[in-house]
Structures are given as C-alpha cells and as structure tokens.
Amino acid sequence: MPFHLRLGVLATIIVGALVGGLCCAPAAEPLSADQRAFLDIYRELIEINTTESSGDTLRAAEAMAARLRDGGLPATDIKVLSSGPRKGNLVARLRGTGVRRPLLLLAHLDVVEAKREDWDFDPFKLQEVDGYFRARGAIDDKAMAAIFVANMIG
C-alpha cells in the first residue's frame, strides 16, 4: 500500500484509538503489532519531559531518531538538530519514487509547563483512564509526532 494511503489509514485508526478505541477493545481482541508499536513509541515520547523549564526536546528528538533508524530509515535521512542544551528538533526523510510531489509531516515535541503539584498524577506517565489516554502532551502534539514516526517505520 502506498505510504500516503498507509498514513491516512493508520492515522485514522490511531486517532480513533486515542479517543477511546484502543484501550476499550474487548479482552478477546489483543492489540495488533502495529497498535503495540505505536503505543510503545507514544509512551516513550510522552514520558520524556519536554517543557521549557526542565524538559529536553533534544532527548525526545534523539529518541525518535533512534526509533526511525531501528525501523530501517537510513541514518543519512535522519537529522537531529540542536540550537542549545536541551533544545532539539528532528528532520527525517522517507524517500519516494519522485513520481509524486513531496509531503511535509510536521509536529512539535515541546509541551506547556506541567508542574507535578498541579496534577493529580505524574503528567509524564501515560495513563489509560476510563477509555482515554491522559498525560501532558497526550494530544497536543506528541500523539501526532508518534503517529508520524510509527507510520514512517511501519
């Protein structure tokens, strides 16, 4: 299946899962390999504190770069860029055939401040509660970043 179709199909499945489907599946239906892979990437990214005050977007970028390399993308197509300590971005290229125009997928890794005392739980531990995921960055925007990484290696 072409990448752009895979992306759309998997993104639809994952977004549906994020609003309740993934954790609420009947016990008789275990997660698929793709769902498990996404959840592992999502959890890893969520559990890296990327706030301005004490977080580390460089660590998050490096973690996702490692996932992409381990998933088979050539190291030459993966770039981690840093503008200073704890500041990082990731640029990765999934090569096509050249028949179609390029497509840019964009997500950010940083999150709004999350002081532990303001939360009823650790904001940097992904939780499934009542059929929903919760954590700092669970939707904006680490979910999308995790979807992109999962699709690029899936």
PDB file of C-alpha atoms in Angstrom:
ATOM      1  CA  MET A   1       0.000   0.000   0.000  1.00  0.00           C
ATOM      2  CA  PRO A   2       1.433   3.450  -0.878  1.00  0.00           C
ATOM      3  CA  PHE A   3       2.773   5.479   2.036  1.00  0.00           C
ATOM      4  CA  HIS A   4       0.169   8.238   1.754  1.00  0.00           C
ATOM      5  CA  LEU A   5      -2.639   5.681   1.979  1.00  0.00           C
ATOM      6  CA  ARG A   6      -0.937   3.835   4.841  1.00  0.00           C
ATOM      7  CA  LEU A   7      -0.549   7.141   6.643  1.00  0.00           C
ATOM      8  CA  GLY A   8      -4.211   8.018   6.243  1.00  0.00           C
ATOM      9  CA  VAL A   9      -5.471   4.598   7.260  1.00  0.00           C
ATOM     10  CA  LEU A  10      -3.176   4.232  10.260  1.00  0.00           C
ATOM     11  CA  ALA A  11      -3.712   7.838  11.367  1.00  0.00           C
ATOM     12  CA  THR A  12      -7.478   7.273  11.275  1.00  0.00           C
ATOM     13  CA  ILE A  13      -7.132   4.082  13.295  1.00  0.00           C
ATOM     14  CA  ILE A  14      -4.777   5.656  15.810  1.00  0.00           C
ATOM     15  CA  VAL A  15      -6.774   8.851  16.256  1.00  0.00           C
ATOM     16  CA  GLY A  16      -9.872   6.721  16.805  1.00  0.00           C
ATOM     17  CA  ALA A  17      -7.906   4.713  19.321  1.00  0.00           C
ATOM     18  CA  LEU A  18      -6.807   7.864  21.112  1.00  0.00           C
ATOM     19  CA  VAL A  19     -10.393   8.856  21.749  1.00  0.00           C
ATOM     20  CA  GLY A  20     -11.256   5.547  23.278  1.00  0.00           C
ATOM     21  CA  GLY A  21     -10.975   2.615  20.918  1.00  0.00           C
ATOM     22  CA  LEU A  22      -7.519   1.276  21.705  1.00  0.00           C
ATOM     23  CA  CYS A  23      -7.896   0.758  25.424  1.00  0.00           C
ATOM     24  CA  CYS A  24     -11.516  -0.266  25.286  1.00  0.00           C
ATOM     25  CA  ALA A  25     -11.189  -3.169  22.859  1.00  0.00           C
ATOM     26  CA  PRO A  26     -12.664  -6.399  24.187  1.00  0.00           C
ATOM     27  CA  ALA A  27     -10.159  -8.514  26.094  1.00  0.00           C
ATOM     28  CA  ALA A  28     -10.533 -11.221  23.438  1.00  0.00           C
ATOM     29  CA  GLU A  29      -9.038  -8.873  20.830  1.00  0.00           C
ATOM     30  CA  PRO A  30      -5.404  -8.155  21.695  1.00  0.00           C
ATOM     31  CA  LEU A  31      -3.639  -5.180  20.156  1.00  0.00           C
ATOM     32  CA  SER A  32      -2.208  -5.715  16.701  1.00  0.00           C
ATOM     33  CA  ALA A  33       1.546  -5.459  16.169  1.00  0.00           C
ATOM     34  CA  ASP A  34       1.078  -2.004  14.621  1.00  0.00           C
ATOM     35  CA  GLN A  35      -1.002  -0.829  17.570  1.00  0.00           C
ATOM     36  CA  ARG A  36       1.569  -2.142  20.057  1.00  0.00           C
ATOM     37  CA  ALA A  37       4.383  -0.470  18.116  1.00  0.00           C
ATOM     38  CA  PHE A  38       2.532   2.844  18.080  1.00  0.00           C
ATOM     39  CA  LEU A  39       1.715   2.610  21.786  1.00  0.00           C
ATOM     40  CA  ASP A  40       5.380   1.948  22.636  1.00  0.00           C
ATOM     41  CA  ILE A  41       6.506   4.978  20.626  1.00  0.00           C
ATOM     42  CA  TYR A  42       3.703   7.126  22.069  1.00  0.00           C
ATOM     43  CA  ARG A  43       4.506   6.123  25.647  1.00  0.00           C
ATOM     44  CA  GLU A  44       8.227   6.756  25.188  1.00  0.00           C
ATOM     45  CA  LEU A  45       7.608  10.219  23.765  1.00  0.00           C
ATOM     46  CA  ILE A  46       5.011  11.180  26.395  1.00  0.00           C
ATOM     47  CA  GLU A  47       7.298  10.083  29.215  1.00  0.00           C
ATOM     48  CA  ILE A  48      10.101  12.425  28.141  1.00  0.00           C
ATOM     49  CA  ASN A  49       9.604  15.785  29.823  1.00  0.00           C
ATOM     50  CA  THR A  50       9.837  18.416  27.078  1.00  0.00           C
ATOM     51  CA  THR A  51       8.783  21.531  29.000  1.00  0.00           C
ATOM     52  CA  GLU A  52      10.777  24.744  28.620  1.00  0.00           C
ATOM     53  CA  SER A  53      11.869  24.942  32.269  1.00  0.00           C
ATOM     54  CA  SER A  54      13.294  21.491  32.875  1.00  0.00           C
ATOM     55  CA  GLY A  55      12.484  19.372  29.841  1.00  0.00           C
ATOM     56  CA  ASP A  56      14.628  18.160  26.994  1.00  0.00           C
ATOM     57  CA  THR A  57      13.370  18.264  23.412  1.00  0.00           C
ATOM     58  CA  LEU A  58      16.830  17.149  22.276  1.00  0.00           C
ATOM     59  CA  ARG A  59      16.375  13.889  24.195  1.00  0.00           C
ATOM     60  CA  ALA A  60      12.922  13.435  22.616  1.00  0.00           C
ATOM     61  CA  ALA A  61      14.284  14.125  19.121  1.00  0.00           C
ATOM     62  CA  GLU A  62      17.141  11.666  19.681  1.00  0.00           C
ATOM     63  CA  ALA A  63      14.728   9.001  20.963  1.00  0.00           C
ATOM     64  CA  MET A  64      12.505   9.329  17.880  1.00  0.00           C
ATOM     65  CA  ALA A  65      15.575   9.356  15.601  1.00  0.00           C
ATOM     66  CA  ALA A  66      16.675   6.081  17.191  1.00  0.00           C
ATOM     67  CA  ARG A  67      13.214   4.621  16.524  1.00  0.00           C
ATOM     68  CA  LEU A  68      13.467   5.656  12.873  1.00  0.00           C
ATOM     69  CA  ARG A  69      16.978   4.197  12.486  1.00  0.00           C
ATOM     70  CA  ASP A  70      15.912   0.971  14.214  1.00  0.00           C
ATOM     71  CA  GLY A  71      12.908   0.897  11.871  1.00  0.00           C
ATOM     72  CA  GLY A  72      15.135   0.878   8.817  1.00  0.00           C
ATOM     73  CA  LEU A  73      15.438   4.505   7.709  1.00  0.00           C
ATOM     74  CA  PRO A  74      18.971   5.290   6.586  1.00  0.00           C
ATOM     75  CA  ALA A  75      20.934   7.362   9.095  1.00  0.00           C
ATOM     76  CA  THR A  76      21.726   9.799   6.266  1.00  0.00           C
ATOM     77  CA  ASP A  77      17.995  10.613   6.043  1.00  0.00           C
ATOM     78  CA  ILE A  78      17.638  11.383   9.769  1.00  0.00           C
ATOM     79  CA  LYS A  79      18.917  14.631  11.232  1.00  0.00           C
ATOM     80  CA  VAL A  80      18.728  15.752  14.858  1.00  0.00           C
ATOM     81  CA  LEU A  81      19.305  19.489  15.069  1.00  0.00           C
ATOM     82  CA  SER A  82      20.064  21.395  18.240  1.00  0.00           C
ATOM     83  CA  SER A  83      20.166  25.106  18.974  1.00  0.00           C
ATOM     84  CA  GLY A  84      21.483  24.651  22.513  1.00  0.00           C
ATOM     85  CA  PRO A  85      21.388  22.448  25.606  1.00  0.00           C
ATOM     86  CA  ARG A  86      18.093  20.506  25.877  1.00  0.00           C
ATOM     87  CA  LYS A  87      16.830  22.055  22.610  1.00  0.00           C
ATOM     88  CA  GLY A  88      16.340  19.722  19.699  1.00  0.00           C
ATOM     89  CA  ASN A  89      14.410  19.066  16.537  1.00  0.00           C
ATOM     90  CA  LEU A  90      14.171  16.095  14.236  1.00  0.00           C
ATOM     91  CA  VAL A  91      14.018  16.085  10.460  1.00  0.00           C
ATOM     92  CA  ALA A  92      13.554  12.752   8.722  1.00  0.00           C
ATOM     93  CA  ARG A  93      13.128  11.932   5.062  1.00  0.00           C
ATOM     94  CA  LEU A  94      11.171   8.968   3.765  1.00  0.00           C
ATOM     95  CA  ARG A  95      12.228   8.709   0.152  1.00  0.00           C
ATOM     96  CA  GLY A  96       9.634   8.253  -2.529  1.00  0.00           C
ATOM     97  CA  THR A  97       9.941   7.406  -6.185  1.00  0.00           C
ATOM     98  CA  GLY A  98       9.812  11.013  -7.363  1.00  0.00           C
ATOM     99  CA  VAL A  99       6.566  10.404  -9.244  1.00  0.00           C
ATOM    100  CA  ARG A 100       4.589  12.494  -6.763  1.00  0.00           C
ATOM    101  CA  ARG A 101       5.339  15.774  -5.072  1.00  0.00           C
ATOM    102  CA  PRO A 102       6.903  15.666  -1.589  1.00  0.00           C
ATOM    103  CA  LEU A 103       4.740  15.728   1.514  1.00  0.00           C
ATOM    104  CA  LEU A 104       5.721  17.502   4.731  1.00  0.00           C
ATOM    105  CA  LEU A 105       4.595  16.000   8.045  1.00  0.00           C
ATOM    106  CA  LEU A 106       5.021  18.395  10.950  1.00  0.00           C
ATOM    107  CA  ALA A 107       4.576  18.014  14.713  1.00  0.00           C
ATOM    108  CA  HIS A 108       6.194  19.663  17.710  1.00  0.00           C
ATOM    109  CA  LEU A 109       7.838  17.891  20.630  1.00  0.00           C
ATOM    110  CA  ASP A 110       7.680  20.610  23.286  1.00  0.00           C
ATOM    111  CA  VAL A 111       4.801  20.861  25.742  1.00  0.00           C
ATOM    112  CA  VAL A 112       3.374  23.504  28.047  1.00  0.00           C
ATOM    113  CA  GLU A 113       4.711  23.563  31.589  1.00  0.00           C
ATOM    114  CA  ALA A 114       3.442  20.732  33.800  1.00  0.00           C
ATOM    115  CA  LYS A 115       4.191  21.220  37.472  1.00  0.00           C
ATOM    116  CA  ARG A 116       3.696  17.978  39.384  1.00  0.00           C
ATOM    117  CA  GLU A 117       1.848  19.766  42.211  1.00  0.00           C
ATOM    118  CA  ASP A 118      -0.795  20.967  39.727  1.00  0.00           C
ATOM    119  CA  TRP A 119      -1.681  17.426  38.643  1.00  0.00           C
ATOM    120  CA  ASP A 120      -3.452  14.537  40.388  1.00  0.00           C
ATOM    121  CA  PHE A 121      -0.921  12.180  38.793  1.00  0.00           C
ATOM    122  CA  ASP A 122       2.532  12.332  37.221  1.00  0.00           C
ATOM    123  CA  PRO A 123       1.928  14.296  33.991  1.00  0.00           C
ATOM    124  CA  PHE A 124       4.815  12.487  32.294  1.00  0.00           C
ATOM    125  CA  LYS A 125       3.456   8.965  32.757  1.00  0.00           C
ATOM    126  CA  LEU A 126       0.973   7.884  30.090  1.00  0.00           C
ATOM    127  CA  GLN A 127      -2.216   6.573  31.668  1.00  0.00           C
ATOM    128  CA  GLU A 128      -5.349   4.986  30.272  1.00  0.00           C
ATOM    129  CA  VAL A 129      -8.334   6.006  32.395  1.00  0.00           C
ATOM    130  CA  ASP A 130     -11.970   5.318  31.541  1.00  0.00           C
ATOM    131  CA  GLY A 131     -11.081   4.661  27.930  1.00  0.00           C
ATOM    132  CA  TYR A 132      -8.928   7.765  27.434  1.00  0.00           C
ATOM    133  CA  PHE A 133      -5.206   8.474  27.439  1.00  0.00           C
ATOM    134  CA  ARG A 134      -4.035  11.252  29.705  1.00  0.00           C
ATOM    135  CA  ALA A 135      -0.675  12.928  30.237  1.00  0.00           C
ATOM    136  CA  ARG A 136       0.984  16.216  29.328  1.00  0.00           C
ATOM    137  CA  GLY A 137       1.174  16.269  25.531  1.00  0.00           C
ATOM    138  CA  ALA A 138      -1.154  13.266  25.105  1.00  0.00           C
ATOM    139  CA  ILE A 139      -2.953  15.026  22.252  1.00  0.00           C
ATOM    140  CA  ASP A 140      -1.053  18.266  21.556  1.00  0.00           C
ATOM    141  CA  ASP A 141       1.144  17.242  19.903  1.00  0.00           C
ATOM    142  CA  LYS A 142       3.013  14.152  20.914  1.00  0.00           C
ATOM    143  CA  ALA A 143       0.239  11.912  19.589  1.00  0.00           C
ATOM    144  CA  MET A 144       0.754  13.251  16.072  1.00  0.00           C
ATOM    145  CA  ALA A 145       4.539  13.018  16.361  1.00  0.00           C
ATOM    146  CA  ALA A 146       4.222   9.385  17.466  1.00  0.00           C
ATOM    147  CA  ILE A 147       1.790   8.648  14.606  1.00  0.00           C
ATOM    148  CA  PHE A 148       4.279  10.050  12.096  1.00  0.00           C
ATOM    149  CA  VAL A 149       7.171   8.009  13.496  1.00  0.00           C
ATOM    150  CA  ALA A 150       5.066   4.832  13.609  1.00  0.00           C
ATOM    151  CA  ASN A 151       3.966   5.323  10.008  1.00  0.00           C
ATOM    152  CA  MET A 152       7.448   6.025   8.721  1.00  0.00           C
ATOM    153  CA  ILE A 153       8.731   2.722  10.097  1.00  0.00           C
ATOM    154  CA  GLY A 154       5.524   0.690   9.725  1.00  0.00           C
TER     155      GLY A 154
END
